Amino acid sequence: MTEIRDVYPLSSHMSLPEGVAFDAKTRRFFATGLMGGQLIEIDAATGAERVFYSYAGPVQLSGAKVDDQRRRLWVCVSDISGPRGGLDVFDVDSGALLQHFELARGGICNDVCLDGDGVAYVTDSFLPVIYRVDARDGSAGEFIRDAQMTPPPGAFGLNGVVVTPDGRYLIGGFTTPSKLFIAAIKDPQGVREIALDGDPFAVPNDPQFTGADGIVFIGDVLYVINDGGVQRVTFTAPDYSAGRVKSVHAPEAGLTTATVVDGELYVIKAEVVRAMHMRLPPNLPFKIYRFPRSLFEADAE
């Protein structure tokens, strides 16, 4: 098995990477870009980069997931000027674009997750909607629409999304104010906010904890990515309706989301908050790096 490095610097100075995914079979990372319209692949053994796919028009690429079993790469594609958003499906081995699903009108597609059948669920950051896409029969459309997931004017709402390890629930991360929503896949209209205790989950005016962005499970533990920190949520209810939060600062800020590689948490340093929202030069280089989960234990000592 290819040895995985702790850090993968990214060569572009302008792409503003956002999403990151990993293909366990071919040992490649994939990084999306909010600028430049390119999907980049990174060889985990050598760190070499190359363009996996390049779009002709001005699009923003955000969340991405690899379906190792079905050899598919799913990517959220949006046009912020519309706004509108969709989901593209690639053959992860050949690079061929296989399917495009138009989803959002008046919103954007932010992140995507997959269930055990390869069905995709996609968040909309401008609308209180999670979409469902099934590439097997070509069906695509709204799966959940719930007013409590409506973002404040001019702010981001739904962001990261995951299926729980038991395959029964969807969890959506919400950025402003930071919170987590959950719904049973068999009863998608029963949306609830997850009850959280421990460290504060929403930290107003804290530049490190700017709101939930990417979310990912390792085992039964959920990791929530903020710009300058990561929050660990250990669930205290069997239906994931309650959990305890532990927050730590990141070794380097500027994070958006994460992926799991051989049981380790890898984050992408994308500088989106600094460059897009604060209008400041990004702190280069962009990079993918292993987030040391030992920080959660060290912080408790």
Short mmCIF file of C-alpha atoms in Angstrom, two decimals:
data_model
loop_
_atom_site.label_atom_id
_atom_site.label_comp_id
_atom_site.label_asym_id
_atom_site.label_seq_id
_atom_site.Cartn_x
_atom_site.Cartn_y
_atom_site.Cartn_z
CA MET A 1 0.00 0.00 0.00
CA THR A 2 1.21 3.50 -0.86
CA GLU A 3 2.65 5.35 2.09
CA ILE A 4 0.68 8.51 2.74
CA ARG A 5 2.51 11.73 3.46
CA ASP A 6 1.48 14.14 6.17
CA VAL A 7 1.40 17.17 3.83
CA TYR A 8 0.64 17.73 0.14
CA PRO A 9 1.33 21.31 -0.98
CA LEU A 10 -0.77 22.45 -3.94
CA SER A 11 0.99 24.39 -6.67
CA SER A 12 -1.79 26.76 -7.77
CA HIS A 13 -1.78 30.27 -6.31
CA MET A 14 -5.22 31.19 -7.61
CA SER A 15 -7.54 28.18 -7.63
CA LEU A 16 -8.92 28.57 -4.10
CA PRO A 17 -9.41 24.85 -3.54
CA GLU A 18 -12.55 23.92 -1.62
CA GLY A 19 -13.41 20.24 -1.67
CA VAL A 20 -11.19 17.21 -1.18
CA ALA A 21 -11.81 13.51 -1.80
CA PHE A 22 -9.67 10.38 -1.82
CA ASP A 23 -9.73 7.28 -3.98
CA ALA A 24 -8.53 4.38 -1.85
CA LYS A 25 -7.99 2.08 -4.85
CA THR A 26 -5.66 4.26 -6.92
CA ARG A 27 -4.36 6.27 -3.93
CA ARG A 28 -5.21 9.68 -5.33
CA PHE A 29 -6.53 12.83 -3.75
CA PHE A 30 -8.91 15.08 -5.69
CA ALA A 31 -9.14 18.81 -5.03
CA THR A 32 -11.87 21.03 -6.41
CA GLY A 33 -11.50 24.76 -7.07
CA LEU A 34 -13.76 27.75 -6.56
CA MET A 35 -11.76 29.55 -9.26
CA GLY A 36 -10.28 28.28 -12.50
CA GLY A 37 -12.84 25.55 -13.20
CA GLN A 38 -10.44 22.67 -12.73
CA LEU A 39 -10.47 19.37 -10.88
CA ILE A 40 -6.96 18.43 -9.73
CA GLU A 41 -5.72 14.97 -8.83
CA ILE A 42 -2.72 14.39 -6.57
CA ASP A 43 -0.74 11.16 -6.50
CA ALA A 44 -0.45 10.16 -2.83
CA ALA A 45 2.87 8.39 -3.41
CA THR A 46 4.71 11.17 -5.23
CA GLY A 47 2.68 14.31 -4.57
CA ALA A 48 2.54 14.94 -8.33
CA GLU A 49 -0.43 17.00 -9.52
CA ARG A 50 -2.26 16.94 -12.80
CA VAL A 51 -5.54 18.25 -14.16
CA PHE A 52 -8.22 15.57 -13.95
CA TYR A 53 -10.90 17.65 -15.71
CA SER A 54 -11.15 21.24 -16.90
CA TYR A 55 -14.41 23.14 -17.42
CA ALA A 56 -14.81 25.57 -20.29
CA GLY A 57 -16.97 28.11 -18.47
CA PRO A 58 -16.76 30.00 -15.17
CA VAL A 59 -17.98 27.51 -12.56
CA GLN A 60 -17.32 26.94 -8.90
CA LEU A 61 -16.44 23.41 -7.83
CA SER A 62 -17.00 22.51 -4.19
CA GLY A 63 -17.85 19.20 -2.50
CA ALA A 64 -16.55 15.95 -3.96
CA LYS A 65 -16.80 12.26 -3.05
CA VAL A 66 -15.33 9.10 -4.55
CA ASP A 67 -17.44 5.95 -4.79
CA ASP A 68 -14.63 3.39 -4.56
CA GLN A 69 -16.86 0.44 -5.37
CA ARG A 70 -18.61 1.86 -8.43
CA ARG A 71 -15.56 3.84 -9.59
CA ARG A 72 -17.33 7.18 -9.69
CA LEU A 73 -16.31 10.70 -8.66
CA TRP A 74 -19.17 13.03 -7.70
CA VAL A 75 -18.57 16.79 -7.80
CA CYS A 76 -20.77 19.77 -6.91
CA VAL A 77 -20.73 22.39 -9.69
CA SER A 78 -22.29 25.85 -9.29
CA ASP A 79 -22.67 29.13 -11.11
CA ILE A 80 -22.82 31.77 -8.40
CA SER A 81 -24.10 34.44 -10.82
CA GLY A 82 -27.35 32.48 -11.39
CA PRO A 83 -27.28 31.27 -8.83
CA ARG A 84 -27.73 27.67 -9.85
CA GLY A 85 -26.06 24.40 -9.05
CA GLY A 86 -25.70 20.84 -10.21
CA LEU A 87 -23.85 17.59 -9.72
CA ASP A 88 -21.42 15.95 -12.13
CA VAL A 89 -20.50 12.27 -12.16
CA PHE A 90 -17.14 11.17 -13.56
CA ASP A 91 -15.54 7.83 -14.25
CA VAL A 92 -12.80 8.11 -11.64
CA ASP A 93 -10.42 5.94 -13.68
CA SER A 94 -10.81 7.36 -17.19
CA GLY A 95 -11.76 10.95 -16.29
CA ALA A 96 -14.83 10.83 -18.54
CA LEU A 97 -17.78 13.00 -17.57
CA LEU A 98 -20.67 10.51 -17.46
CA GLN A 99 -23.68 12.42 -16.17
CA HIS A 100 -24.78 15.93 -15.21
CA PHE A 101 -27.73 16.62 -12.92
CA GLU A 102 -29.17 20.13 -12.77
CA LEU A 103 -30.48 20.62 -9.26
CA ALA A 104 -30.60 24.13 -7.85
CA ARG A 105 -32.31 27.21 -9.27
CA GLY A 106 -31.85 30.17 -6.98
CA GLY A 107 -29.36 28.21 -4.91
CA ILE A 108 -25.99 26.48 -5.14
CA CYS A 109 -24.82 22.93 -4.58
CA ASN A 110 -22.25 22.85 -1.80
CA ASP A 111 -21.43 19.33 -0.65
CA VAL A 112 -22.27 15.73 -1.52
CA CYS A 113 -22.31 12.43 0.34
CA LEU A 114 -23.14 8.87 -0.71
CA ASP A 115 -25.11 6.06 0.89
CA GLY A 116 -24.36 2.36 0.64
CA ASP A 117 -26.25 2.07 -2.65
CA GLY A 118 -24.28 4.88 -4.27
CA VAL A 119 -27.17 7.34 -4.02
CA ALA A 120 -25.99 10.94 -3.58
CA TYR A 121 -27.34 13.62 -1.23
CA VAL A 122 -26.45 17.25 -1.89
CA THR A 123 -26.78 20.38 0.24
CA ASP A 124 -27.91 23.79 -1.00
CA SER A 125 -26.33 26.69 0.88
CA PHE A 126 -28.86 29.31 -0.24
CA LEU A 127 -32.05 27.24 0.08
CA PRO A 128 -33.29 24.98 2.93
CA VAL A 129 -32.97 21.96 0.66
CA ILE A 130 -31.11 18.66 0.45
CA TYR A 131 -31.30 16.98 -2.97
CA ARG A 132 -31.25 13.27 -3.77
CA VAL A 133 -29.61 11.93 -6.94
CA ASP A 134 -29.65 8.32 -8.11
CA ALA A 135 -27.40 7.70 -11.09
CA ARG A 136 -28.90 4.24 -11.63
CA ASP A 137 -32.25 5.49 -12.88
CA GLY A 138 -31.32 9.14 -13.52
CA SER A 139 -33.69 10.49 -10.88
CA ALA A 140 -32.80 13.78 -9.18
CA GLY A 141 -34.69 16.33 -7.15
CA GLU A 142 -35.51 17.73 -3.74
CA PHE A 143 -35.38 15.16 -0.95
CA ILE A 144 -35.79 17.49 2.03
CA ARG A 145 -37.10 21.03 2.22
CA ASP A 146 -37.50 22.42 5.72
CA ALA A 147 -37.87 26.05 6.76
CA GLN A 148 -35.72 25.64 9.86
CA MET A 149 -32.72 25.16 7.55
CA THR A 150 -33.25 28.55 5.89
CA PRO A 151 -30.07 30.66 5.98
CA PRO A 152 -30.07 34.26 7.20
CA PRO A 153 -30.09 36.85 4.38
CA GLY A 154 -26.70 37.00 2.69
CA ALA A 155 -25.28 34.13 4.74
CA PHE A 156 -24.51 30.46 4.15
CA GLY A 157 -26.90 27.85 5.50
CA LEU A 158 -26.45 24.16 4.75
CA ASN A 159 -22.89 23.12 4.06
CA GLY A 160 -21.36 19.69 4.73
CA VAL A 161 -23.45 16.51 4.65
CA VAL A 162 -22.91 12.88 5.70
CA VAL A 163 -24.79 9.62 6.01
CA THR A 164 -24.48 8.13 9.49
CA PRO A 165 -22.44 4.92 9.84
CA ASP A 166 -25.60 2.82 10.26
CA GLY A 167 -26.96 4.20 6.98
CA ARG A 168 -30.21 5.36 8.59
CA TYR A 169 -29.78 9.13 8.89
CA LEU A 170 -28.53 12.21 7.08
CA ILE A 171 -26.67 14.89 9.02
CA GLY A 172 -26.33 18.35 7.51
CA GLY A 173 -23.90 20.95 8.80
CA PHE A 174 -25.24 24.50 8.93
CA THR A 175 -22.84 27.44 8.85
CA THR A 176 -24.62 30.57 10.09
CA PRO A 177 -25.22 30.13 12.97
CA SER A 178 -23.28 26.92 13.36
CA LYS A 179 -25.47 23.88 14.07
CA LEU A 180 -26.19 20.32 12.93
CA PHE A 181 -29.47 18.99 11.55
CA ILE A 182 -30.50 15.35 11.29
CA ALA A 183 -33.24 13.51 9.39
CA ALA A 184 -34.05 9.84 8.98
CA ILE A 185 -33.59 8.77 5.36
CA LYS A 186 -36.86 6.81 5.54
CA ASP A 187 -38.63 9.83 7.06
CA PRO A 188 -36.91 12.86 5.49
CA GLN A 189 -39.55 15.32 6.64
CA GLY A 190 -38.70 14.78 10.31
CA VAL A 191 -35.81 17.26 10.45
CA ARG A 192 -34.40 18.00 13.91
CA GLU A 193 -31.52 20.05 15.25
CA ILE A 194 -28.98 17.88 17.05
CA ALA A 195 -28.68 18.73 20.76
CA LEU A 196 -25.04 19.46 21.58
CA ASP A 197 -23.23 20.01 24.87
CA GLY A 198 -19.60 20.23 25.96
CA ASP A 199 -17.62 22.95 24.18
CA PRO A 200 -19.73 25.62 22.45
CA PHE A 201 -20.53 24.50 18.91
CA ALA A 202 -21.39 27.98 17.67
CA VAL A 203 -18.80 30.56 18.75
CA PRO A 204 -19.93 34.05 17.65
CA ASN A 205 -17.19 36.38 16.41
CA ASP A 206 -14.45 33.77 16.83
CA PRO A 207 -12.25 33.87 13.68
CA GLN A 208 -11.20 30.25 14.22
CA PHE A 209 -14.70 28.81 14.54
CA THR A 210 -16.58 30.57 11.77
CA GLY A 211 -19.26 27.89 11.41
CA ALA A 212 -19.63 24.28 10.33
CA ASP A 213 -18.19 23.59 6.89
CA GLY A 214 -17.23 20.05 5.89
CA ILE A 215 -18.27 17.14 8.10
CA VAL A 216 -16.96 13.58 8.05
CA PHE A 217 -17.24 10.43 10.15
CA ILE A 218 -14.33 8.31 11.33
CA GLY A 219 -15.96 5.32 12.95
CA ASP A 220 -18.84 6.60 15.04
CA VAL A 221 -17.26 10.01 15.69
CA LEU A 222 -18.12 13.05 13.60
CA TYR A 223 -15.50 15.69 12.79
CA VAL A 224 -16.72 19.18 11.89
CA ILE A 225 -14.34 21.45 10.00
CA ASN A 226 -14.21 25.19 10.71
CA ASP A 227 -11.84 27.72 9.16
CA GLY A 228 -9.36 27.58 12.02
CA GLY A 229 -10.34 24.53 14.02
CA VAL A 230 -11.97 21.14 14.11
CA GLN A 231 -14.77 20.00 16.39
CA ARG A 232 -15.19 16.40 17.45
CA VAL A 233 -18.78 15.30 18.12
CA THR A 234 -19.17 12.11 20.14
CA PHE A 235 -22.79 11.02 19.97
CA THR A 236 -24.62 10.28 23.20
CA ALA A 237 -27.90 9.08 21.68
CA PRO A 238 -28.31 5.97 19.50
CA ASP A 239 -30.25 7.95 16.90
CA TYR A 240 -27.53 10.65 16.68
CA SER A 241 -29.92 13.25 18.08
CA ALA A 242 -27.49 14.36 20.81
CA GLY A 243 -23.74 14.65 21.13
CA ARG A 244 -20.85 16.11 23.06
CA VAL A 245 -18.48 18.62 21.43
CA LYS A 246 -14.72 18.97 21.81
CA SER A 247 -13.00 21.79 19.89
CA VAL A 248 -9.32 22.23 19.03
CA HIS A 249 -7.45 24.78 16.94
CA ALA A 250 -5.92 23.68 13.65
CA PRO A 251 -2.14 23.68 13.16
CA GLU A 252 -2.81 25.90 10.14
CA ALA A 253 -6.03 27.84 9.54
CA GLY A 254 -7.91 28.35 6.29
CA LEU A 255 -9.72 25.00 6.26
CA THR A 256 -12.92 24.06 4.45
CA THR A 257 -13.47 20.32 4.55
CA ALA A 258 -11.83 16.93 5.02
CA THR A 259 -11.58 13.36 3.79
CA VAL A 260 -10.58 10.09 5.43
CA VAL A 261 -7.44 8.22 4.36
CA ASP A 262 -6.57 4.92 6.01
CA GLY A 263 -8.50 5.96 9.09
CA GLU A 264 -6.79 9.36 9.34
CA LEU A 265 -8.35 12.80 8.94
CA TYR A 266 -6.96 14.87 6.05
CA VAL A 267 -8.08 18.51 5.74
CA ILE A 268 -7.69 20.94 2.88
CA LYS A 269 -6.24 24.37 3.59
CA ALA A 270 -8.14 26.45 1.07
CA GLU A 271 -8.18 30.01 2.50
CA VAL A 272 -11.75 30.54 1.33
CA VAL A 273 -12.82 32.68 4.28
CA ARG A 274 -9.74 34.88 4.04
CA ALA A 275 -9.68 35.26 0.26
CA MET A 276 -13.37 35.27 -0.69
CA HIS A 277 -15.07 36.73 2.36
CA MET A 278 -12.38 38.97 3.90
CA ARG A 279 -10.91 39.97 0.50
CA LEU A 280 -7.37 39.42 1.76
CA PRO A 281 -4.46 37.66 0.00
CA PRO A 282 -4.43 33.94 0.85
CA ASN A 283 -1.72 32.51 3.05
CA LEU A 284 0.08 30.25 0.60
CA PRO A 285 0.64 27.50 -0.15
CA PHE A 286 -2.73 25.82 -0.37
CA LYS A 287 -2.32 22.27 0.90
CA ILE A 288 -3.86 19.03 2.02
CA TYR A 289 -2.55 17.89 5.38
CA ARG A 290 -3.14 15.25 8.02
CA PHE A 291 -4.99 16.70 10.98
CA PRO A 292 -3.53 15.15 14.15
CA ARG A 293 -6.50 13.81 16.08
CA SER A 294 -4.16 13.45 19.06
CA LEU A 295 -4.78 17.18 19.58
CA PHE A 296 -8.15 16.29 21.07
CA GLU A 297 -6.48 14.17 23.73
CA ALA A 298 -3.56 16.54 24.33
CA ASP A 299 -5.96 19.44 24.80
CA ALA A 300 -7.72 17.50 27.56
CA GLU A 301 -4.53 17.01 29.61
#
